Coordinates of C-alpha atoms in Angstrom, one line a residue:
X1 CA -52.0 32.3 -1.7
X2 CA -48.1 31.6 -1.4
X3 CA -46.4 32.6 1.9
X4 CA -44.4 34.9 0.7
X5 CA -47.4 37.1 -0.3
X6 CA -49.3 36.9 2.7
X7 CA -45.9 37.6 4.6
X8 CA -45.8 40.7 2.4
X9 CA -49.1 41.7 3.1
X10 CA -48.8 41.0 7.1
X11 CA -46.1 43.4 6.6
X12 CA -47.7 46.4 4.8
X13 CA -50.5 46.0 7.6
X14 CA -48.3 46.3 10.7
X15 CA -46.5 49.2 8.6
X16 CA -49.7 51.1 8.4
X17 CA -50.7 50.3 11.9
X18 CA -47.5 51.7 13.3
X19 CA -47.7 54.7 10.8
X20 CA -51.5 55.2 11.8
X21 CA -50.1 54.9 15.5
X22 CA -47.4 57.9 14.9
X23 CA -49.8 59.9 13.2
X24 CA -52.0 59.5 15.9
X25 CA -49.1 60.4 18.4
X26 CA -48.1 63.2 16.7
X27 CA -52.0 65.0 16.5
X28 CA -52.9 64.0 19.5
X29 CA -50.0 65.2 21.4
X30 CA -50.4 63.0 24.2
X31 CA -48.0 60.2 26.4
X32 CA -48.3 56.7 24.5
X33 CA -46.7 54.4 27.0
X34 CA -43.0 54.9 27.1
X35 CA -43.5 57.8 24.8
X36 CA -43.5 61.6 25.7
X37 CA -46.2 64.0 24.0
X38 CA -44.9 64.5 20.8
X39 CA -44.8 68.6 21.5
X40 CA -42.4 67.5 23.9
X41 CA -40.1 66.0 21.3
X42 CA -40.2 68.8 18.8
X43 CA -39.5 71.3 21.1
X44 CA -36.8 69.7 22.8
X45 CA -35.5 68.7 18.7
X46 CA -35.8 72.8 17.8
X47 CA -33.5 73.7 20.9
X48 CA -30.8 71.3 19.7
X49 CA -31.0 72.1 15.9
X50 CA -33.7 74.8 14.9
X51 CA -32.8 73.8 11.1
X52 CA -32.9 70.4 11.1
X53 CA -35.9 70.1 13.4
X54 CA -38.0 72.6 10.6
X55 CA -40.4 69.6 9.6
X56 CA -41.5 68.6 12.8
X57 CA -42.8 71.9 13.4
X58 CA -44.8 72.2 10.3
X59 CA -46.0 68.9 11.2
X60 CA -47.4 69.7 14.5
X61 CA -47.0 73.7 14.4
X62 CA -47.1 75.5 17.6
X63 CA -50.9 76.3 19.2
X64 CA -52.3 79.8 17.2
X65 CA -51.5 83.0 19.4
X66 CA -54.8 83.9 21.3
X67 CA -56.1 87.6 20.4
X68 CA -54.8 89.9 23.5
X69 CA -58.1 92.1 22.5
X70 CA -59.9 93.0 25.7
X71 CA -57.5 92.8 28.7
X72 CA -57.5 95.5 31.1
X73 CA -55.2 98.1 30.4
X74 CA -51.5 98.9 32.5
X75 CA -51.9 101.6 34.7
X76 CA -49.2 102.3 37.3
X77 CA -49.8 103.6 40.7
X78 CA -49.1 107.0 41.9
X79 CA -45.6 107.4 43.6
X80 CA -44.7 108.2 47.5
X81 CA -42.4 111.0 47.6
X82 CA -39.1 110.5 50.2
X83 CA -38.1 112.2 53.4
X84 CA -34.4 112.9 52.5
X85 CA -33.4 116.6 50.5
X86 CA -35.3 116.9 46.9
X87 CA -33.7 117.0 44.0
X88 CA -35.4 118.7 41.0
X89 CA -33.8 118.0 37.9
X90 CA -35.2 118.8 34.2
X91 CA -31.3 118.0 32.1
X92 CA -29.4 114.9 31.6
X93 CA -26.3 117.1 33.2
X94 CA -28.2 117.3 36.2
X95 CA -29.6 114.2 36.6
X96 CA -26.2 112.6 36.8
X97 CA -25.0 115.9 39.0
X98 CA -28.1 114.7 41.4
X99 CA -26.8 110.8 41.0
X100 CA -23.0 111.8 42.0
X101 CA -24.7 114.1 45.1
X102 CA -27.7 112.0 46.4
X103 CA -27.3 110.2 49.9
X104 CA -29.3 108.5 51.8
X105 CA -33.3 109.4 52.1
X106 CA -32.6 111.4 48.9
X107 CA -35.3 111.8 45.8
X108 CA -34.2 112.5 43.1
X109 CA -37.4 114.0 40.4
X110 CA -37.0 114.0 36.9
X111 CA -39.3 116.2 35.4
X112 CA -41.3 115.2 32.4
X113 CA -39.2 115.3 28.8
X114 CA -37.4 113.3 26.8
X115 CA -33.5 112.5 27.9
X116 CA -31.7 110.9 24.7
X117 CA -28.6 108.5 26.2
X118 CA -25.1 107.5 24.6
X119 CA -23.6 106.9 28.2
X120 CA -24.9 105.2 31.4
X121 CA -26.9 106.9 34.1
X122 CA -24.8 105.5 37.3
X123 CA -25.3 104.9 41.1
X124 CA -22.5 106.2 43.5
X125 CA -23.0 105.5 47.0
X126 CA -25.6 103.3 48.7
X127 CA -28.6 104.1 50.5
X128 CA -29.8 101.8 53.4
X129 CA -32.4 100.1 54.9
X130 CA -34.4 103.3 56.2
X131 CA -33.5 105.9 54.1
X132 CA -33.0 104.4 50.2
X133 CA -32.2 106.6 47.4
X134 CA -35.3 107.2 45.2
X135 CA -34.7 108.2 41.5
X136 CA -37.9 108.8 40.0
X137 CA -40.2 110.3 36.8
X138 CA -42.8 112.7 36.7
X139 CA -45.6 111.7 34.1
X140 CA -43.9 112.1 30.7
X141 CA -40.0 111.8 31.6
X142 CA -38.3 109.5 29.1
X143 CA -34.8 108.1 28.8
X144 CA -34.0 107.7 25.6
X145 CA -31.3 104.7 25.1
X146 CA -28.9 105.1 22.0
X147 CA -26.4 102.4 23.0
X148 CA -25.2 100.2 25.6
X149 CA -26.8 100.8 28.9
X150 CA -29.4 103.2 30.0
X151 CA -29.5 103.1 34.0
X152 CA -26.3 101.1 36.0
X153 CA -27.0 100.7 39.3
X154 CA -23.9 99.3 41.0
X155 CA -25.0 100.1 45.0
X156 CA -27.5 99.2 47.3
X157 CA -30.7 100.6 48.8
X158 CA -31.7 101.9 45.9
X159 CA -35.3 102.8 44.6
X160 CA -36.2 103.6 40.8
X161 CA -39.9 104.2 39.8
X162 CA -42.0 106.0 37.1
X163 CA -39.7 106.0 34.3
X164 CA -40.1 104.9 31.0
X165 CA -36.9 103.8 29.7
X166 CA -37.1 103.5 25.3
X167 CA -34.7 101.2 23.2
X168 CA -33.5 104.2 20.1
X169 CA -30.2 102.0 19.0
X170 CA -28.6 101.2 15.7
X171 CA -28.0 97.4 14.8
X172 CA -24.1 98.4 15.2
X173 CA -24.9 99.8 18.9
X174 CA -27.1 97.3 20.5
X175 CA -29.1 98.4 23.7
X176 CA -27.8 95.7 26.4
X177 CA -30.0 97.1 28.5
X178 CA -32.5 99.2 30.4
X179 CA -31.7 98.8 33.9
X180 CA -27.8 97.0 34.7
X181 CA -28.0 95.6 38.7
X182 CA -24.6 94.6 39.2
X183 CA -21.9 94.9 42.2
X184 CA -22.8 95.4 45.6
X185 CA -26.4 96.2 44.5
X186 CA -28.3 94.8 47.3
X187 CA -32.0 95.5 48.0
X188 CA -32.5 97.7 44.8
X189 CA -36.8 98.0 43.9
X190 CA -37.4 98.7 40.3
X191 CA -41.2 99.8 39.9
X192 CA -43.8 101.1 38.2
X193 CA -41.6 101.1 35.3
X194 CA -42.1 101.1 31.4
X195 CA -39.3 99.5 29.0
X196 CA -39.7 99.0 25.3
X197 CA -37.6 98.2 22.4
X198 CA -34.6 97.3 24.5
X199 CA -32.7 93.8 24.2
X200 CA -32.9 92.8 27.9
X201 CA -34.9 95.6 29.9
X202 CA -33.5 94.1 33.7
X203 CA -30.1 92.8 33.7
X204 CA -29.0 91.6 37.6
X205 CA -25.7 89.8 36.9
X206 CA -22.8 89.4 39.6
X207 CA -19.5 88.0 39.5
X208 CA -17.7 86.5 42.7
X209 CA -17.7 87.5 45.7
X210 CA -20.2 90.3 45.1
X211 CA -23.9 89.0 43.7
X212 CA -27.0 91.3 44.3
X213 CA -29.5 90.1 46.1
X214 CA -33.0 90.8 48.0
X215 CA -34.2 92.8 44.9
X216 CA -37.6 93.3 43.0
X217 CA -39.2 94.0 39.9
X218 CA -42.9 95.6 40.7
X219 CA -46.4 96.5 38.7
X220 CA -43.6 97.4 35.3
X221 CA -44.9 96.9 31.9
X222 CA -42.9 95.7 29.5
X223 CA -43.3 96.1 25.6
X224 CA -40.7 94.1 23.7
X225 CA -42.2 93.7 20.5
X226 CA -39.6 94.8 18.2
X227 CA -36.4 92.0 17.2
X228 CA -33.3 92.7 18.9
X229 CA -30.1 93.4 17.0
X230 CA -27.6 91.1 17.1
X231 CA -27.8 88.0 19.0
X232 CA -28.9 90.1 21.9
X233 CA -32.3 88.7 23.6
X234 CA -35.5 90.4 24.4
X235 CA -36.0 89.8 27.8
X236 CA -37.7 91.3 30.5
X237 CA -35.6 90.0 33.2
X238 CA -31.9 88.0 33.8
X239 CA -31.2 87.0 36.4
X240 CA -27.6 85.6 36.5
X241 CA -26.4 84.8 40.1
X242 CA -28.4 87.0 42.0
X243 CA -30.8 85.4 45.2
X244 CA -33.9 86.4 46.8
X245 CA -35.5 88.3 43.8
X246 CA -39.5 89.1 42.9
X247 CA -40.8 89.4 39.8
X248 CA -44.5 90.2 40.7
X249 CA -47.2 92.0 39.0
X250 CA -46.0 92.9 35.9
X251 CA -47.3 92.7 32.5
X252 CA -44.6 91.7 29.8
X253 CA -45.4 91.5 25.6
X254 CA -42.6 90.2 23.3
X255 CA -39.9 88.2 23.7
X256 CA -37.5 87.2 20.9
X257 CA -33.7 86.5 19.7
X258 CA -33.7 86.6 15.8
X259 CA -29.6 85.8 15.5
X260 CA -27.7 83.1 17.7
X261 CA -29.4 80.2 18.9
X262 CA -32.9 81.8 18.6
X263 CA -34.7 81.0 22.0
X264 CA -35.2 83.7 24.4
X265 CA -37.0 84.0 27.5
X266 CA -39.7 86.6 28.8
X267 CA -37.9 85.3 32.7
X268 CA -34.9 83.7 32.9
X269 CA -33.0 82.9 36.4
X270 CA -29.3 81.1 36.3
X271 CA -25.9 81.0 37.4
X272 CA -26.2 79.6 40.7
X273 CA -28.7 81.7 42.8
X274 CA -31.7 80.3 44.9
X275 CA -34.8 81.9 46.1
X276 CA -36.4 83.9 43.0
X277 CA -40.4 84.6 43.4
X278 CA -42.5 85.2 40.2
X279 CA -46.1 85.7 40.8
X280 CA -49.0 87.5 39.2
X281 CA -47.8 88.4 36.3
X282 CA -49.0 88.4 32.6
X283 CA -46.6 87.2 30.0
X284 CA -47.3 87.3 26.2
X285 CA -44.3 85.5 24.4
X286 CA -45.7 86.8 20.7
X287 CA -48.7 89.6 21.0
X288 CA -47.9 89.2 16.7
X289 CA -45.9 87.0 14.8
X290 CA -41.7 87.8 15.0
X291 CA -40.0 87.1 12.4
X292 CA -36.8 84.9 13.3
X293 CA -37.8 84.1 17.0
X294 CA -37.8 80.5 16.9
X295 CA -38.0 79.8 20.2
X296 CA -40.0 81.5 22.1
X297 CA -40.1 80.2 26.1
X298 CA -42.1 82.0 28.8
X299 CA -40.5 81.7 32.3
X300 CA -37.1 79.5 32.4
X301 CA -34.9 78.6 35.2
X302 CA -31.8 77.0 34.0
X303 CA -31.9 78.5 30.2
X304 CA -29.3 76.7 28.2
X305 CA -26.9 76.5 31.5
X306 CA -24.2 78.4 32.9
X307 CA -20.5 77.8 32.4
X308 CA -18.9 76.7 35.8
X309 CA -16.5 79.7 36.0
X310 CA -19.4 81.8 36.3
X311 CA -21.7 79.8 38.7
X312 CA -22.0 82.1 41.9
X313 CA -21.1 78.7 43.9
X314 CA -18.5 76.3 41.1
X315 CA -19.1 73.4 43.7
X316 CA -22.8 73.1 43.0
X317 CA -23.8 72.3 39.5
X318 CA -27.9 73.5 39.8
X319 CA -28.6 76.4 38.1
X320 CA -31.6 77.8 40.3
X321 CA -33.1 76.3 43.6
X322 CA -35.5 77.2 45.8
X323 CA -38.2 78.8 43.4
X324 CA -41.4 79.9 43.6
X325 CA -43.9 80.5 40.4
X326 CA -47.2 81.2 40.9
X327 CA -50.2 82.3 40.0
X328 CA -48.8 83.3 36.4
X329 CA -50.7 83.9 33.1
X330 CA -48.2 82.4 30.2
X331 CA -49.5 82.8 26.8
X332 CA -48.8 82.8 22.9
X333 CA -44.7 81.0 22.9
X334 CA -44.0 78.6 20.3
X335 CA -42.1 76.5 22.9
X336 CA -42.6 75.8 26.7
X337 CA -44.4 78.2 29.0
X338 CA -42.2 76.7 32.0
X339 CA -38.8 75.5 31.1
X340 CA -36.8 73.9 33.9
X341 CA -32.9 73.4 33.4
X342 CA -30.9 71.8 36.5
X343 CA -33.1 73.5 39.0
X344 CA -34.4 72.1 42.2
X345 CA -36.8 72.5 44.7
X346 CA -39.3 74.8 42.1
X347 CA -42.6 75.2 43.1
X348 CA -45.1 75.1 40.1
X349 CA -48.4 76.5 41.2
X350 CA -51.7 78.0 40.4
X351 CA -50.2 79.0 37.1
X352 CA -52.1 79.3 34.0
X353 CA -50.6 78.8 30.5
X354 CA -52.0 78.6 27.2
X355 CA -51.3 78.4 23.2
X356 CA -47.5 77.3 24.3
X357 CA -45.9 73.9 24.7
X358 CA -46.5 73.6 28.6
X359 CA -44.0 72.2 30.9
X360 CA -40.5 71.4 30.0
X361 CA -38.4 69.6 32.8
X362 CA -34.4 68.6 31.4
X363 CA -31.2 68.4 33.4
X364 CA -30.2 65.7 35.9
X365 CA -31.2 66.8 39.0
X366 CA -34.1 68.6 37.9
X367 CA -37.0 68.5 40.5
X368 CA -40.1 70.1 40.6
X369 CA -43.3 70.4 42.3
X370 CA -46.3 71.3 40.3
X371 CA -49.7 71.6 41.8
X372 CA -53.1 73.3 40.5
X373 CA -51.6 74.7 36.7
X374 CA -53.8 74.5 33.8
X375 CA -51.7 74.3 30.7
X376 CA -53.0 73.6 26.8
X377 CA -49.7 71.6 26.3
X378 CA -48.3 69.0 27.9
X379 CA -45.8 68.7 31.1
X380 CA -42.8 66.4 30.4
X381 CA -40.3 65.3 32.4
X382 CA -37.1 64.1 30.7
X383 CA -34.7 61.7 32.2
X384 CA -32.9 62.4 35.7
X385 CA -35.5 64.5 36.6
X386 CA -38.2 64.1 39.5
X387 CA -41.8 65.8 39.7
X388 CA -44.3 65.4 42.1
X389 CA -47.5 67.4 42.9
X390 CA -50.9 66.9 41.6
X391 CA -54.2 68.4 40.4
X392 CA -52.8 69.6 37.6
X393 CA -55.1 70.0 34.2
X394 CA -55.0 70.1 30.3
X395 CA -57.3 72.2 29.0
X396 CA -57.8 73.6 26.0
X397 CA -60.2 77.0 25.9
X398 CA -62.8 77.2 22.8
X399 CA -62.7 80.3 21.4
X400 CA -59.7 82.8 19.8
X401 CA -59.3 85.3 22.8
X402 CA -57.4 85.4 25.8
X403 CA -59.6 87.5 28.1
X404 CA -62.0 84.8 26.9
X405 CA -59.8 82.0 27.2
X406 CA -59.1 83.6 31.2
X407 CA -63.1 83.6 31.8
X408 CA -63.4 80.3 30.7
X409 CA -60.4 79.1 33.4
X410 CA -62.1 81.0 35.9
X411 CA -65.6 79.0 35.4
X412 CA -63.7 75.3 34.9
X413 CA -64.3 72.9 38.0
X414 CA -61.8 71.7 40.1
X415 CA -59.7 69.2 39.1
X416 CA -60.9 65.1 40.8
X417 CA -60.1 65.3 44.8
X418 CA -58.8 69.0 44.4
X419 CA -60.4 71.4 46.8
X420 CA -59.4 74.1 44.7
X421 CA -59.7 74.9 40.6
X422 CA -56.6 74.7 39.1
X423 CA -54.9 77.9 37.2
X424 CA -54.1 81.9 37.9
X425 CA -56.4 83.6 39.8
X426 CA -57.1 86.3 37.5
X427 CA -59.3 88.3 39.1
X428 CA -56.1 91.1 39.7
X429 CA -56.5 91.1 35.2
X430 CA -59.9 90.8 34.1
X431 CA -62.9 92.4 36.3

């Protein structure tokens, strides 16, 4: 056989051997030396250019959405009334009349009905520590957003529960959002709430030297299933600036931005703050498919970054620092469950999160510790970054259900030299 054939032929071998070694790669979706998971790649690929990245995700599509058939149903708590004077209002005039007149220890009751919105409902004066302002719903009362904002809360001490607050816009009127935290809106509790088909239901966003702090975001359900108008994201939180917040106990279905760059998050913390807690809480990036939403991501810290102008601190480039997430169920996103952008000292644990991309860590600087989370997809830190932890597990459930998929987590041993399983406890979900 002359050389130059059996060089030819030694060639087409190690051709198909590296080709068979991609493929491989790319199915498997695991780290091949120096290689990250391949899931990695594509997703990191889609968030620089959704259009020319389009192959890679038909070549290794997303995991299928789990059916959401089964969980327990959202029922909020009943209210505690205040101590202050009573304000009974059943009109939009005199809700705002109660909201110019309320002080501190004041309830203001909205009776049940629907309240249609063209302006925003705003705070006037603060409460304090002992005696916040309470603006609540009976069963039934609806605000009814046509535009812009519904509720603007630019003071402190102040309590909102038992509404349900409905996106009703026109594409050339976006809703911004349900509830604006901005100001000097310290210690404001936001619970037992209901928001749907609204771009961003909780915006907290400061600008220097006032940034809202010490507030939370309690047992609300969120329902943001329709696409936004606009390049306007559905988001159930935003945190930009603002320290010392909980997201905790909530239940949040939908997230999507059809226009702009097309990734959105369910949670997304930026801008410089430090101290954020998100615990038990169910998040469903896609209950059903949504047309447009390329990037869906579950819980980010970093998002794509924050101009330095706007950075509650200029001097320090992180984003976010001093997280907590834990004991989350992240589910059905067609990118990372956990996305990590110049954040540090994030605590990873106890969460789990399934039929999405896993853990994304980017940014110089990035570090994160992640302990007990069981994840379908991979974790992946990129370059500059440091993780430590351990006892973390990839698991993938058998079977089309979540509840399902939950049970199974719940039954799963614990991880080699763990003393405790990894994942959520879900017992606060499923009986």
């Amino acid at each position: 056989m002359p050389a130059w054939s059996l060089r030819r032929w030694l060639f087409i071998v190690l051709l198909g051997l590296a080709l068979f070694g991609l493929l491989a790669w790319t199915m498997v979706d695991r780290a091949l030396g120096a290689l990250p998971p391949f899931s990695a790649v594509r997703d990191a690929m889609t968030r620089r250019s959704p259009v020319l990245s389009a192959p890679l995700r038909w070549l290794r599509p997303a995991p299928d959405p789990l059916d959401l058939a089964g969980l327990a149903t959202w029922r909020p708590a009943a209210g505690v009334p205040g101590e202050g004077v009573h304000h009974a209002v059943s009109s939009l005039e005199g809700l705002r009349a109660a909201m110019d007149a309320a002080r501190g220890g004041d309830t203001i009751e909205l009776a049940a009905g629907d309240y249609p919105l063209d302006e925003a409902l705003r705070s006037r004066v603060d409460g304090w520590e002992r005696a916040p302002i309470r603006l609540r719903g009976q069963p039934g009362a609806r605000l009814l957003l046509r535009q812009g904002v519904a509720l603007d809360l630019q003071n402190a001490w102040w309590l909102v529960e038992d509404l349900r607050i409905e996106g009703r816009c026109a594409a050339s009127a976006p809703c911004e959002a349900g509830v604006r935290v901005g100001g000097q809106a310290d210690h404001v509790l936001l619970q037992r709430l209901q928001f749907q088909g609204l771009g961003v239901a909780v915006r907290v966003a400061g600008r220097d030297p006032h940034w809202p702090d010490h507030g939370a975001v309690l047992d609300s359900l969120f329902v943001l299933d329709a696409p936004t108008s606009g390049a306007v994201a559905g988001q159930a939180l935003h945190l930009q600036g603002g320290s010392h917040w909980r997201f905790s106990g909530n239940r949040v279905f939908g997230v999507g931005k059809p226009l702009g760059d097309g990734a959105a998050y369910a949670v997304l913390a930026k801008g410089g703050g430090e101290g954020l807690l998100v615990e038990r809480n169910l998040i469903v990036c896609s209950p059903e498919p949504m047309p447009g939403a390329d990037a869906q991501l579950g819980i980010g810290l970093g998002g794509a970054g924050t101009p330095t102008r706007w950075l509650r601190d200029p001097d320090q480039r992180f984003e976010h620092q001093h997280a907590r997430v834990v004991d989350n169920v992240v589910s059905n996103c067609s990118d990372a469950a956990i996305d990590l952008y110049r954040s540090r000292d994030i605590l990873l644990q106890q969460n789990t999160l399934l039929a999405s991309s896993g853990i994304v860590l980017r940014g110089a600087g990035s570090e994160a510790v992640l302990r007990r989370n069981l994840t379908s997809g991979a974790w992946y830190p990129q370059g500059g970054t440091q993780v430590s932890g351990g006892y973390n597990l990839r698991w993938v459930p058998d079977g089309r259900s979540l509840p399902d998929a939950l049970k199974q987590a719940r039954a799963l041993p614990a991880p080699p030299g763990a003393s405790q399983p990894a994942g959520a406890d879900t017992r606060w979900l499923l009986p």
